[in-house]
Coordinates of C-alpha atoms in Angstrom, one line a residue:
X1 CA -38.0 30.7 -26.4
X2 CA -34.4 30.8 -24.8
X3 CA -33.5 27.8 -23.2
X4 CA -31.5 27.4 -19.8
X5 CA -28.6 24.7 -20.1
X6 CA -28.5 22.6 -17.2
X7 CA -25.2 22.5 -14.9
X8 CA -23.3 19.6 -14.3
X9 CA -24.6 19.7 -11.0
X10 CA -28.1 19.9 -11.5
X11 CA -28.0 16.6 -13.5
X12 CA -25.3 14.8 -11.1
X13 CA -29.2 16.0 -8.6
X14 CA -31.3 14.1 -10.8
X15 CA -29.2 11.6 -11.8
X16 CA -27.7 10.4 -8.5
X17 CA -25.9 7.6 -11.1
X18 CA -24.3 9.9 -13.2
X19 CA -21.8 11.3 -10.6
X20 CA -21.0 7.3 -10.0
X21 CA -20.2 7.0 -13.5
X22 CA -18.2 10.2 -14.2
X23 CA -16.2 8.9 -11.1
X24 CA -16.0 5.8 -12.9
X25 CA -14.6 7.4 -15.8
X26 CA -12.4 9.7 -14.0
X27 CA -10.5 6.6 -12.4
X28 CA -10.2 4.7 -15.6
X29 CA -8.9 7.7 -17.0
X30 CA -6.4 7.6 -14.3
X31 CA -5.8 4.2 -14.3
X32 CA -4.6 4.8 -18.3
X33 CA -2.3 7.7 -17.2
X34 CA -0.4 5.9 -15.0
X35 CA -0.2 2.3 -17.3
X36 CA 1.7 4.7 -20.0
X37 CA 3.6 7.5 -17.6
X38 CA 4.7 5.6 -15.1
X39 CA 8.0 3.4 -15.6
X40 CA 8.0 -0.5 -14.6
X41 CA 10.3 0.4 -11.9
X42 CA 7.9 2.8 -10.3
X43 CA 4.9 0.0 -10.8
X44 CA 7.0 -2.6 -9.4
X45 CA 7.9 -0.6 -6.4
X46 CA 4.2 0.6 -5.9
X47 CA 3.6 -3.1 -6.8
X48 CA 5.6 -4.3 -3.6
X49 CA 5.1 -1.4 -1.3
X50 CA 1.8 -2.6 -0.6
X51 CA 2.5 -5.3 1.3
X52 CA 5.0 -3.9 3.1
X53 CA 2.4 -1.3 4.1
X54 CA -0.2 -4.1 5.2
X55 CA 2.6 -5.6 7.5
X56 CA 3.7 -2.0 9.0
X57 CA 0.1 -1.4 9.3
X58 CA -0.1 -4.5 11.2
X59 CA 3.0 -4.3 13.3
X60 CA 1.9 -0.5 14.3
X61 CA -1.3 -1.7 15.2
X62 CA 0.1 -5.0 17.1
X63 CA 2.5 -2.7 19.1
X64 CA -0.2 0.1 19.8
X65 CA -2.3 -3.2 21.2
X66 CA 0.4 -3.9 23.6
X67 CA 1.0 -0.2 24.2
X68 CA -2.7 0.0 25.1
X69 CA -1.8 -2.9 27.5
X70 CA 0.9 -1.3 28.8
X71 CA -1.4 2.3 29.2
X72 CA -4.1 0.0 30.8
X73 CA -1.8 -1.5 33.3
X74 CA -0.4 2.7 34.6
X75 CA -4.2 3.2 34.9
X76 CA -4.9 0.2 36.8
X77 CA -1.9 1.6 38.9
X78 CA -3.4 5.1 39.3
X79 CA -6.8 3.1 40.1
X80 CA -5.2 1.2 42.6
X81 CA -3.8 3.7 44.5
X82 CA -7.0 5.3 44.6
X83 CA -8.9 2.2 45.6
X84 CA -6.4 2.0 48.6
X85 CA -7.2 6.0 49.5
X86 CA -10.9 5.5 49.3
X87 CA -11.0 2.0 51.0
X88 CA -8.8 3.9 54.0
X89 CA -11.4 6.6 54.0
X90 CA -13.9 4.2 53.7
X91 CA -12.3 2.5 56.5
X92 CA -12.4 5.5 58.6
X93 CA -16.0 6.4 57.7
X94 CA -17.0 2.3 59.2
X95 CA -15.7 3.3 62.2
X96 CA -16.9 6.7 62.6
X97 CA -20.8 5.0 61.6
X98 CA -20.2 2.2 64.1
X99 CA -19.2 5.5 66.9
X100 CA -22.2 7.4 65.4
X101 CA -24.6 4.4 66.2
X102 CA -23.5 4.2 69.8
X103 CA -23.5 7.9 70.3
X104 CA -27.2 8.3 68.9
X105 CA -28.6 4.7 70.7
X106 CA -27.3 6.4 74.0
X107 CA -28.9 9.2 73.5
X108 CA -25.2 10.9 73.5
X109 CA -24.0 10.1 76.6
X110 CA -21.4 7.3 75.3
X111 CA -19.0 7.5 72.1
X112 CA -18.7 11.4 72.2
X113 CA -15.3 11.6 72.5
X114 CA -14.6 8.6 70.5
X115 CA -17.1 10.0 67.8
X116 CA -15.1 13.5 68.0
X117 CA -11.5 11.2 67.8
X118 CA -12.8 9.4 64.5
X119 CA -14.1 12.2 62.9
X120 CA -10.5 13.7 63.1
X121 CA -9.1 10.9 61.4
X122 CA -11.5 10.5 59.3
X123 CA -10.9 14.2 57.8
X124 CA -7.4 13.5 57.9
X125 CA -7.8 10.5 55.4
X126 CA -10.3 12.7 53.2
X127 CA -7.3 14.9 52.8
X128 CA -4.8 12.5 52.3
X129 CA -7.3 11.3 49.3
X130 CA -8.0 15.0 48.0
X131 CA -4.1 15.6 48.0
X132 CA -4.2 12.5 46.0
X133 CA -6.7 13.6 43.6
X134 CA -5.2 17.1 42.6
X135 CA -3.4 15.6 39.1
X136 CA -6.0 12.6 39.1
X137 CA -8.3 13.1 35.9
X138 CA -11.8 11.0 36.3
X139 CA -12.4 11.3 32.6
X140 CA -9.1 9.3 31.9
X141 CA -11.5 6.9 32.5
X142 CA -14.5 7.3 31.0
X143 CA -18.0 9.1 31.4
X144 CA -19.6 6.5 33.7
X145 CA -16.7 6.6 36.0
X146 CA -16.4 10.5 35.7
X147 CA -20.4 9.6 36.9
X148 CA -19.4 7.9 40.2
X149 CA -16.6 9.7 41.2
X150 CA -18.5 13.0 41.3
X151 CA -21.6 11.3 42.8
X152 CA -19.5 10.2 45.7
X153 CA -17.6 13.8 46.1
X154 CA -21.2 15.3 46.5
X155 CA -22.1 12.9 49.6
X156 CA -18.8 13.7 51.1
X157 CA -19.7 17.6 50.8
X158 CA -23.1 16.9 52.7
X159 CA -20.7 15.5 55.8
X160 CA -20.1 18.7 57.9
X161 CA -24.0 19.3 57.6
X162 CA -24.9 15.6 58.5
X163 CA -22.2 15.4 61.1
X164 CA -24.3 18.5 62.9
X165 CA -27.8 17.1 62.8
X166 CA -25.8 13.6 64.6
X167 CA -24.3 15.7 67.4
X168 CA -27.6 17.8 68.1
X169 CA -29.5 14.4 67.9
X170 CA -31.6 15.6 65.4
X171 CA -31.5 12.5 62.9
X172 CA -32.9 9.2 63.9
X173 CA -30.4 5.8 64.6
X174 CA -31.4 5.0 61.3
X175 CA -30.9 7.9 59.5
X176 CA -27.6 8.2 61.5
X177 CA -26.7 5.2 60.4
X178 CA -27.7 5.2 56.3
X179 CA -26.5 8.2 55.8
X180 CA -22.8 6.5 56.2
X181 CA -23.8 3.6 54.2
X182 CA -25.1 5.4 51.2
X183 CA -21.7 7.9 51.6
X184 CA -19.7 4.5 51.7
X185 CA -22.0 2.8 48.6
X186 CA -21.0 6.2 46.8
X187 CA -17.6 5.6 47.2
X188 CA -17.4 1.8 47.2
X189 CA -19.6 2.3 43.8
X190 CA -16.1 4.6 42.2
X191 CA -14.3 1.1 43.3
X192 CA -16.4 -1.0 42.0
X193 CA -16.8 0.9 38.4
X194 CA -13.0 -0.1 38.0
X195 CA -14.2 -3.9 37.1
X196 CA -16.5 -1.9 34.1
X197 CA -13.9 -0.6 32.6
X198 CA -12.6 -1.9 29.5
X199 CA -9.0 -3.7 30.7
X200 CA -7.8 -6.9 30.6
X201 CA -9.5 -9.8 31.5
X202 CA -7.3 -11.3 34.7
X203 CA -7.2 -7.9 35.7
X204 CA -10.6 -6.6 35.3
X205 CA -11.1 -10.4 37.8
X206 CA -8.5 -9.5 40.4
X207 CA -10.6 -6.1 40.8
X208 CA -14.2 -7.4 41.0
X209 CA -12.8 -10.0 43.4
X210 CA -11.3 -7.0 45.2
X211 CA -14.7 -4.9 44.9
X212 CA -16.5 -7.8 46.4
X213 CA -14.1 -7.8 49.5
X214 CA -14.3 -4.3 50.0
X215 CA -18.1 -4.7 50.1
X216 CA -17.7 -7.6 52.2
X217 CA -16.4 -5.5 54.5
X218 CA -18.6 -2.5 54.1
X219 CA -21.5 -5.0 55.4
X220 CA -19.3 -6.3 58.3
X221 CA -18.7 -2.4 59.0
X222 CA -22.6 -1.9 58.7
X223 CA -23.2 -4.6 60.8
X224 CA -20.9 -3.1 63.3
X225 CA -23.1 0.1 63.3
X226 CA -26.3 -1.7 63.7
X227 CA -25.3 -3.6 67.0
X228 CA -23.6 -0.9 68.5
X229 CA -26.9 0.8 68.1
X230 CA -28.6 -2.2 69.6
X231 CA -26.7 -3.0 72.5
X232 CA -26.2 0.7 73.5
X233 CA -30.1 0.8 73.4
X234 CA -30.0 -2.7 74.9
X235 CA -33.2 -3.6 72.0
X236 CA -33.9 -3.7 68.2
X237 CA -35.5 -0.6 66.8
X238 CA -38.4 -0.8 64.8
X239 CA -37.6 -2.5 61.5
X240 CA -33.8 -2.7 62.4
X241 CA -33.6 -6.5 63.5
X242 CA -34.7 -7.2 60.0
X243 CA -32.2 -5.1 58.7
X244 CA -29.4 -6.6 60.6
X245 CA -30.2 -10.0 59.2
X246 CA -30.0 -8.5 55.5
X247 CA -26.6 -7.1 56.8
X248 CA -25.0 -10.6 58.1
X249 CA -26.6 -12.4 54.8
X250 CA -25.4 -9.5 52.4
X251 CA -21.8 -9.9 54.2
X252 CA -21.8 -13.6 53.7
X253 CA -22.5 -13.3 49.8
X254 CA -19.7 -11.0 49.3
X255 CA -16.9 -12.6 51.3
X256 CA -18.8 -16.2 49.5
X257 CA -17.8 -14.4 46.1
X258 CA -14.5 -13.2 47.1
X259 CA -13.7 -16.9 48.0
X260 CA -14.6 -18.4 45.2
X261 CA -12.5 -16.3 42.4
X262 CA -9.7 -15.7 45.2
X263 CA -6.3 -17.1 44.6
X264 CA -5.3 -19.9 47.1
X265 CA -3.5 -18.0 48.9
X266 CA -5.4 -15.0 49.2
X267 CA -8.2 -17.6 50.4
X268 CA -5.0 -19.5 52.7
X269 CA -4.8 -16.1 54.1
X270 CA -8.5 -15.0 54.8
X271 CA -8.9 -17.9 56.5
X272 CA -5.8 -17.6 58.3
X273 CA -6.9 -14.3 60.0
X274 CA -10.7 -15.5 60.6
X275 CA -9.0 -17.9 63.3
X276 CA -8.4 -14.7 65.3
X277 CA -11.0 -15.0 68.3
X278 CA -12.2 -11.7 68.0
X279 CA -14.1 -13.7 65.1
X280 CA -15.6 -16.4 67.3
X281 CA -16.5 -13.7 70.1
X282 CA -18.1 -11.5 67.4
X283 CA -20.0 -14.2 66.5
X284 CA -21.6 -15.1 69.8
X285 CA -22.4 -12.0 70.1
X286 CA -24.4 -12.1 67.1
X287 CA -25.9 -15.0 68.2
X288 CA -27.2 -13.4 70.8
X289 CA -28.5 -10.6 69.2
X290 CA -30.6 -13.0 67.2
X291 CA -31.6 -14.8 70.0
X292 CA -32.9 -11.7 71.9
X293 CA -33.9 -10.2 69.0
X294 CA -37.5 -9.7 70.3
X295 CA -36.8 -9.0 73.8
X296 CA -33.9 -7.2 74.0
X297 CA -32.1 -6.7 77.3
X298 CA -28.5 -8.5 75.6
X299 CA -26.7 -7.2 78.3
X300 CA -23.6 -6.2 76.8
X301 CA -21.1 -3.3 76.7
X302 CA -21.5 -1.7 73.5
X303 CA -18.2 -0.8 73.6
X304 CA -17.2 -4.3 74.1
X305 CA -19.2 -5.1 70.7
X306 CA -17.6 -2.4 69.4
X307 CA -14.0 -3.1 69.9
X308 CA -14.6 -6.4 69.0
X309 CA -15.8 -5.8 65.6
X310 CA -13.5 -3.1 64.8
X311 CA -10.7 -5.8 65.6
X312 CA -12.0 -8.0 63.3
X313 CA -12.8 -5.0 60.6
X314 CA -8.8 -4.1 61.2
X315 CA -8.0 -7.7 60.2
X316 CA -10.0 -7.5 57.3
X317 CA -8.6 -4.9 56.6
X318 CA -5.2 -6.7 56.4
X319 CA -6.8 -9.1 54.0
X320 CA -7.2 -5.9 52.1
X321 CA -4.1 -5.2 52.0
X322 CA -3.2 -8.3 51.0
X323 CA -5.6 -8.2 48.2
X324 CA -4.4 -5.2 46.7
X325 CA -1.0 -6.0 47.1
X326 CA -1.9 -8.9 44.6
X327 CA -3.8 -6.6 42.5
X328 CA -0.6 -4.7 42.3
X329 CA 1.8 -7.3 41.7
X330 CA -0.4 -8.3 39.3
X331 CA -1.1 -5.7 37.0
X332 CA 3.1 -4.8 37.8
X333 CA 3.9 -8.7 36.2
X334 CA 1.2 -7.9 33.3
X335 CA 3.0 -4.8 33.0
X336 CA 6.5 -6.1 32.9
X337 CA 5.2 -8.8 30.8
X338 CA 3.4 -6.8 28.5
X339 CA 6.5 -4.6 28.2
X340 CA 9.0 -7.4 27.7
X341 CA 6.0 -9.1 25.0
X342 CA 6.5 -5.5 23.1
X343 CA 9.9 -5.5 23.2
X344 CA 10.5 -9.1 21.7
X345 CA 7.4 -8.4 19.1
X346 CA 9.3 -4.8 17.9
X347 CA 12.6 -6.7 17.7
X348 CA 11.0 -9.7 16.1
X349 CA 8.8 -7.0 13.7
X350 CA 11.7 -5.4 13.2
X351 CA 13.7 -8.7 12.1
X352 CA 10.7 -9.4 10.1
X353 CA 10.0 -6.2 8.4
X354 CA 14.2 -5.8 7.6
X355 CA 13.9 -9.3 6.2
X356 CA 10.9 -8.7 3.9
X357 CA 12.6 -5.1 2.6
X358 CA 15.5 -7.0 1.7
X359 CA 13.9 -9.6 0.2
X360 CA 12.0 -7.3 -1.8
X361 CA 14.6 -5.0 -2.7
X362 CA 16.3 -8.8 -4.2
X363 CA 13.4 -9.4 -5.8
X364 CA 12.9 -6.3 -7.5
X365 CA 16.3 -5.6 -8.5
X366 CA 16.6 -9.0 -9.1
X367 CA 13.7 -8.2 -12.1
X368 CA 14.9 -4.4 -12.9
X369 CA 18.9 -4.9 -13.1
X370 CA 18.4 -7.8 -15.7
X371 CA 15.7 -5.6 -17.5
X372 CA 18.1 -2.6 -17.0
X373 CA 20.7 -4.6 -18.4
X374 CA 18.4 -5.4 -21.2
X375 CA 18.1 -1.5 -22.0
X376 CA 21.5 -1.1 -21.8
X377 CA 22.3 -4.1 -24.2
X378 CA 19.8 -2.6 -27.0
X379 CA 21.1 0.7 -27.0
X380 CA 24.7 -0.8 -27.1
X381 CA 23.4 -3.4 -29.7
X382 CA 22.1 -0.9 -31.9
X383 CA 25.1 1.1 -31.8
X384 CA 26.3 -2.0 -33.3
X385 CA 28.1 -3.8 -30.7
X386 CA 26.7 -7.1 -31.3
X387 CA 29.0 -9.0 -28.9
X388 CA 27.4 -7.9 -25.6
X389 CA 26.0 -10.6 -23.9
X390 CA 23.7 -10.7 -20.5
X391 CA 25.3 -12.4 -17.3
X392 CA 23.0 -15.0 -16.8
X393 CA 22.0 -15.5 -13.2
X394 CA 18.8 -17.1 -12.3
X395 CA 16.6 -19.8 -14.1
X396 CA 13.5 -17.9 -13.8
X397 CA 11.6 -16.0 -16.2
X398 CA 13.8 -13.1 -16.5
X399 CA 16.7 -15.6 -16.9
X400 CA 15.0 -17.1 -19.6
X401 CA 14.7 -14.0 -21.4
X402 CA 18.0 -12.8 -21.0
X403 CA 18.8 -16.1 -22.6
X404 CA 16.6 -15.2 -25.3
X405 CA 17.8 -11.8 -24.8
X406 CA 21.8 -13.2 -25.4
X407 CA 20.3 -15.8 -28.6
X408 CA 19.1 -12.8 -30.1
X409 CA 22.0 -10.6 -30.1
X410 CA 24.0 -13.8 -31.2
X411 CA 21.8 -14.7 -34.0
X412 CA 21.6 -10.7 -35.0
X413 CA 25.7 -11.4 -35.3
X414 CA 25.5 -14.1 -37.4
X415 CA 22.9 -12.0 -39.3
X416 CA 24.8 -9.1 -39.6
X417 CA 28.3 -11.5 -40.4
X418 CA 26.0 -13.2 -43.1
X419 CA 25.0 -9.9 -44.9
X420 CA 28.2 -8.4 -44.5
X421 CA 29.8 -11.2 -46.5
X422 CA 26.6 -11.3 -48.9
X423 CA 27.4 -7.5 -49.1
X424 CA 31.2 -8.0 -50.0
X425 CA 30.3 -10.7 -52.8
X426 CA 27.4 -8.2 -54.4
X427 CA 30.2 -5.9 -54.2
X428 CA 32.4 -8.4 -56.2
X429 CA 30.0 -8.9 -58.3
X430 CA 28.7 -4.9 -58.9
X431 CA 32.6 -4.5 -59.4
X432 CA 32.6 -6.9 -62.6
X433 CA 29.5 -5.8 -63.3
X434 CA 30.7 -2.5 -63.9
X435 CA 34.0 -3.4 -65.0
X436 CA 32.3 -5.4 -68.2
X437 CA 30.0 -2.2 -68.6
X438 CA 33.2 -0.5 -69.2
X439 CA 34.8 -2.8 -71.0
X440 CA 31.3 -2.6 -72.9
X441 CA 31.5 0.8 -73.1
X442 CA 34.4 1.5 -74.5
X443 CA 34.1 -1.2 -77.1
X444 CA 30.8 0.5 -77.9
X445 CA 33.1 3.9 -77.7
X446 CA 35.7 2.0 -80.7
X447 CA 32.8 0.9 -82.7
X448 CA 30.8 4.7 -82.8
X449 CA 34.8 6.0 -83.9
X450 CA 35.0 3.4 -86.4
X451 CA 31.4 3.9 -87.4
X452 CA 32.1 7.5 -87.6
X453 CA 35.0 6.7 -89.5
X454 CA 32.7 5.0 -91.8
X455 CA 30.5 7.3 -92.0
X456 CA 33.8 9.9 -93.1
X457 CA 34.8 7.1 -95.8
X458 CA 31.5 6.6 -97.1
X459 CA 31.2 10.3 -97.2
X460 CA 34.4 10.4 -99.4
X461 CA 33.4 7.7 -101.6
X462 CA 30.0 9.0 -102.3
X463 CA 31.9 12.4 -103.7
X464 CA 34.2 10.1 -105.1
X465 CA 31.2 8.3 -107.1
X466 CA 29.6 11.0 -107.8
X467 CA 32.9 12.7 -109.2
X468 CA 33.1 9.6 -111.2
X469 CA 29.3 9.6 -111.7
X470 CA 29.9 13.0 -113.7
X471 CA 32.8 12.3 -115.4
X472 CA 31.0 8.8 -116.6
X473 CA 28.3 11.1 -118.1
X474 CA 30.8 13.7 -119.4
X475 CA 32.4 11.2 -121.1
X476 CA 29.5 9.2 -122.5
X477 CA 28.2 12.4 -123.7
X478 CA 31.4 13.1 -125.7
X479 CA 31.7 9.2 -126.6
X480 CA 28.0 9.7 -128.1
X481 CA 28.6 12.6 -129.8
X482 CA 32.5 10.9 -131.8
X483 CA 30.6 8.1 -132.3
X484 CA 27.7 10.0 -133.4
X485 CA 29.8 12.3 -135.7
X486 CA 32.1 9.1 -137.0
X487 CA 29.1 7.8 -137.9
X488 CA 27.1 10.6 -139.7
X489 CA 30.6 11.1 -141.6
X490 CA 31.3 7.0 -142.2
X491 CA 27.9 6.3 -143.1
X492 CA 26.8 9.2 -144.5
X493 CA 25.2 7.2 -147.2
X494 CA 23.5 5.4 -145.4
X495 CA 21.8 7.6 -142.5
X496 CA 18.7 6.6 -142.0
X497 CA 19.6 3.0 -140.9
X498 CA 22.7 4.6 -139.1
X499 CA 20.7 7.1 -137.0
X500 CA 18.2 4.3 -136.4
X501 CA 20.8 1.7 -135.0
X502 CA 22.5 4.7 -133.0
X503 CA 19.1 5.8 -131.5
X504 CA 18.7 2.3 -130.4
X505 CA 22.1 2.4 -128.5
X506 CA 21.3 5.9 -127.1
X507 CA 17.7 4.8 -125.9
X508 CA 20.1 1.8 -124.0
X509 CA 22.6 4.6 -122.6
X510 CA 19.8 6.9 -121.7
X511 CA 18.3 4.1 -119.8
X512 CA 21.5 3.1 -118.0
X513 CA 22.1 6.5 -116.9
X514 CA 18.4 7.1 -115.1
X515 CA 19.4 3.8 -113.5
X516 CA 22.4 4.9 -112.5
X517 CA 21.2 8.3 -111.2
X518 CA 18.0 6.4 -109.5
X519 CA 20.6 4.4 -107.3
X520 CA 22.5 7.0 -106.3
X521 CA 19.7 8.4 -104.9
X522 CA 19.0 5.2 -103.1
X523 CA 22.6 5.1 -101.5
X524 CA 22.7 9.0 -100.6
X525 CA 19.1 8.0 -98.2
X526 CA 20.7 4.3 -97.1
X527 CA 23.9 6.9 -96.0
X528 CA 21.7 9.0 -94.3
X529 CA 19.6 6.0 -92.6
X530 CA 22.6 3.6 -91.4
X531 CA 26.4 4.6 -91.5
X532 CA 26.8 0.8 -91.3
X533 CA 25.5 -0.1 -94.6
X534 CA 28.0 2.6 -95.9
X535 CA 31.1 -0.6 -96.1
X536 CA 28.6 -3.0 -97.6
X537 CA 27.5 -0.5 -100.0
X538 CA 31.4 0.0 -100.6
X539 CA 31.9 -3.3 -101.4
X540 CA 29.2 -3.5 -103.4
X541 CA 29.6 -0.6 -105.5
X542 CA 30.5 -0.8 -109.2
X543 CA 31.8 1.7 -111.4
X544 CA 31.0 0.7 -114.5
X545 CA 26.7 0.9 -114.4
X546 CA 26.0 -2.1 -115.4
X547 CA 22.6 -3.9 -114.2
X548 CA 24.0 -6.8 -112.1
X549 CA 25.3 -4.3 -109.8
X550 CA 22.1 -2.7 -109.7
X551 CA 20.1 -3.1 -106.1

C-alpha cells in the first residue's frame, strides 16, 4: 500500500507547536549567522543604535503629543467660531419663540410684524452659519459629534414648514413654543458635545462652563416665550404654569453651574450686568406671574414683558461674549504655550539627541579605533615590525589591553632579540662544528691515502715475499740436492746411516716449508681483511722461516 507523505503544513495543522519551534530554530539559526558574519563594528553600532532609536521614538512621540495639542487647540478654534454662529442663531431663534408666543396667545393680532422682522434676521444668521459651514468637516470631530450636528440641520430643515402652521394658527401655544426649544436643544446639544470631546482638560472646563451659560440662557429665552404667551393671553394655559416653574428652576441650575467653575472675573462680570434693572423689573414681573398664576388677569403689556426680557437676554448675551472671548484667549495662550513648550522640547531634544550621538560616536570609536589600531599593529607585527607600540589613551578596559597589547609586542622583541642571538651562537657553533668535520674529514681523507698507500706497499711486499718465498724454495731444493749429492759421493760408504741422517733434515725442511707456505696463506686473507695490519705484518715479517716468527 502506497503511502502519502505529509506536508510541512499539514503537521505545522496538527502540531500547532511545531511551527513555534521551527520559528525557534529559524531565529537561532539567524542569531548564529550574524554572531560569525557580522564584524564588531557593525554589532557595536546595532548595539548602540538601539537606544538612540528608544529616545527618537520618544522624542517623536513627545512632539506629536504637543503637536496633537497644538491640532486640538485649531479645532477648539474652528469649534469656537461655530459655537459663536450657532449661539447667534440660537440667539435669533429665542427671540423669534418669545414673538411666536405672543403672536399665537393673541390669537395673531399682536407680534405679526415683529414675528415677520425676526424671522428675517433669523434667516440671515442661518446663512451667515451655512456660509460658515461650507469647508467645516463634522467628522473632524468624531462620529457622535457628526451625530448632533446633523440632528440639528434636520430640525432647521423642518422650519419653513413649522413657521407656516404658526402663521395659519394651526399649532397650539405649546406646540408653537417646543418646537423652538427642541430646534434650540438640537443646536445647543452640537455646543454642548464640544465638552465630550477628547481635548485638554482646562479647555474641555472653559467649554462646559460655556455650554452651561448658553443653556442658561436658552431657559431665560424659554422663559421669555412662556410669559409672553401668558400675558398676551392674560392666564396660564393648561399645564403651562407648571412648566414655567421648571423653566425659572432649570435657568437657575445652569447659571448656579456657570458660577461656580467661572473665573472671577467672568463671575465679576455676570454679576456686573445682572445690576441692570431690566433684571429687577423682569423679576417682578415673574413674581407676579406666580402670584396670579391661578387667576390670571396680570395686567401687563406683553410687549412690555417682552422687551424687558429680551434686554436682559441681550446682556446675557454680552456675558457670552465675554465668555467666549475667554474661551478664546484661552485655548490661543494654550496654543502659544503649547507651541513655545514644542519649540523648547525640539531644541532641547535636539541638544539631547546631538549630545547622546556624540557621545556614542566617542564611545564607540573610542572601543573600535584602539581595536583598529590593534589590527593594524598585528598585521604590522607580523610583518616583523616589532617596535610599534599603541598610543595609550584611557584607563579602561581597552586601555588595559592595549597595554597588554604594547607588553606583548615588547616581550615578542625581546623574544625575537633573544633567538636571534641564540641563532647567531648555534651558528657559531654549527660553523665549528662543521669546520672540525672538515678538519675530520680530511684527516680521515690523509689516513684512507696513506692506508691505500699501505695497502700498495703491502701489495709490493707480499710479491716481494713471495718472490723471495720462491727463490727460498729454489734454493733449498738445489741446497738439498749438493748436499744430497756431496753426501752420496763423501759417504758413499756409508749410505745407509747418511741417507738416514739426511732424511731426518729433509723431514725438518719439508716441515718448515708447509709452515712457511701455511702463513703465507694467512697474510694474503689478513691483506685482504685489513690493509692496516699490512705495516704490522711488515714489521713482523721474517725472511728466514724460522718458527719464532711464525704467527
Amino acid at each position: 500500500m502506497t503511502q502519502i507523505p505529509i506536508s510541512n503544513q499539514g503537521q505545522r495543522a496538527e502540531n500547532p507547536n511545531l511551527g513555534a519551534g521551527l520559528d525557534l530554530r529559524g531565529g537561532a539559526r539567524l542569531q548564529r549567522v550574524l554572531r560569525r558574519n557580522l564584524s564588531l563594528k557593525i554589532k557595536i553600532v546595532l548595539l548602540a543604535l538601539i537606544p538612540i532609536l528608544a529616545l527618537f521614538y520618544f522624542f517623536i512621540s513627545e512632539i506629536n503629543g504637543r503637536l496633537e495639542l497644538i491640532n486640538e487647540t485649531v479645532k477648539v478654534g474652528k469649534l469656537s467660531r461655530l459655537s459663536v454662529k450657532i449661539s447667534a442663531l440660537v440667539h435669533e431663534f429665542q427671540k423669534e419663540r418669545g414673538r411666536t408666543g405672543g403672536f399665537t396667545g393673541s390669537d395673531g393680532a399682536e407680534f405679526r410684524e415683529e414675528l415677520l422682522g425676526q424671522r428675517i434676521v433669523v434667516d440671515a444668521k442661518l446663512l451667515e452659519l451655512r456660509n460658515f459651514l461650507t469647508d467645516f468637516n463634522p467628522l473632524e470631530f468624531g462620529v457622535d459629534f457628526n451625530n448632533k450636528y446633523e440632528a440639528a440641520f434636520l430640525a432647521l430643515d423642518r422650519v419653513g414648514n413649522h413657521r407656516m402652521k404658526v402663521l395659519a394658527l394651526s399649532v397650539s401655544d405649546k406646540e408653537a413654543i417646543d418646537f423652538y426649544t427642541a430646534l434650540n436643544a438640537s443646536l445647543l446639544d452640537v455646543i454642548s458635545q464640544i465638552s465630550n470631546l477628547d481635548f485638554e482638560p482646562a479647555i474641555i472646563s472653559l467649554i462646559r462652563n460655556y455650554n452651561w451659560f448658553l443653556m442658561g440662557k436658552e431657559y431665560t429665552g424659554i422663559e421669555r416665550a412662556l410669559g409672553t404667551n401668558a400675558f398676551a393671553q392674560n392666564r396660564f394655559g393648561k399645564g403651562g404654569y407648571e412648566y414655567y416653574l421648571f423653566i425659572i428652576f432649570s435657568q437657575k441650575i445652569y447659571f448656579d453651574n456657570f458660577k461656580k467653575f467661572a473665573s472671577k472675573d467672568e463671575i465679576d462680570f455676570f454679576d456686573k450686568k445682572s445690576s441692570d434693572a431690566s433684571f429687577a423689573e423682569t423679576l417682578r414681573l415673574r413674581n407676579l406671574l406666580m402670584e396670579k398664576s391661578a387667576i390670571g388677569d396680570f395686567g401687563e403689556d406683553p410687549k412690555n414683558w417682552f422687551n424687558l426680557m429680551t434686554t436682559r437676554i441681550d446682556i446675557l448675551k454680552e456675558v457670552e461674549g465675554k465668555i467666549n472671548a475667554d474661551l478664546k484667549a484661552e485655548s490661543g495662550n494654550i496654543k502659544r504655550k503649547a507651541e513655545k513648550d514644542l519649540m523648547l522640547f525640539i531644541v532641547i531634544a535636539l541638544m539631547i539627541l546631538v549630545t547622546v550621538l556624540v557621545l556614542v560616536v566617542r564611545v564607540i570609536l573610542s572601543i573600535l579605533r584602539p581595536i583598529e589600531k590593534m589590527e593594524q599593529g598585528v598585521e604590522i607585527i607580523s610583518s616583523g615590525n616589532l617596535d610599534f607600540q599603541i598610543e595609550v589613551e584611557s584607563d579602561d578596559e581597552i586601555g588595559r589591553l592595549s597595554s597588554s597589547f604594547n607588553e606583548m609586542a615588547l616581550g615578542l622583541k625581546k623574544a625575537r632579540l633573544e633567538l636571534e642571538k641564540y641563532t647567531e651562537g648555534l651558528e657559531l657553533g654549527i660553523v665549528e662544528r662543521t669546520r672540525e668535520l672538515v678538519a675530520a674529514n680530511e684527516e680521515l681523507q690523509r689516513q684512507i691515502g696513506e692506508r691505500i698507500k699501505s695497502e700498495g706497499s703491502l701489495k709490493k711486499a707480499y710479491e716481494e715475499l713471495k718472490q723471495a718465498q720462491m727463490q727460498l724454495v729454489q734454493s733449498e731444493k738445489m741446497s738439498s740436492i749438493g748436499l744430497l749429492s756431496a753426501s752420496i759421493v763423501h759417504d758413499i760408504n756409508n749410505p745407509n746411516s747418511f741417507v738416514g741422517t739426511n732424511l731426518v733434515a729433509m723431514n725438518d725442511y719439508f716441515k718448515n716449508l708447509s709452515e712457511i707456505l701455511k702463513f703465507y696463506a694467512k697474510i694474503e686473507e689478513y691483506i685482504s681483511a685489513s690493509p692496516a695490519l699490512v705495516r704490522i705484518c711488515c714489521t713482523k715479517i721474517c725472511l728466514t722461516p724460522r718458527k719464532s716468527c711464525m704467527p
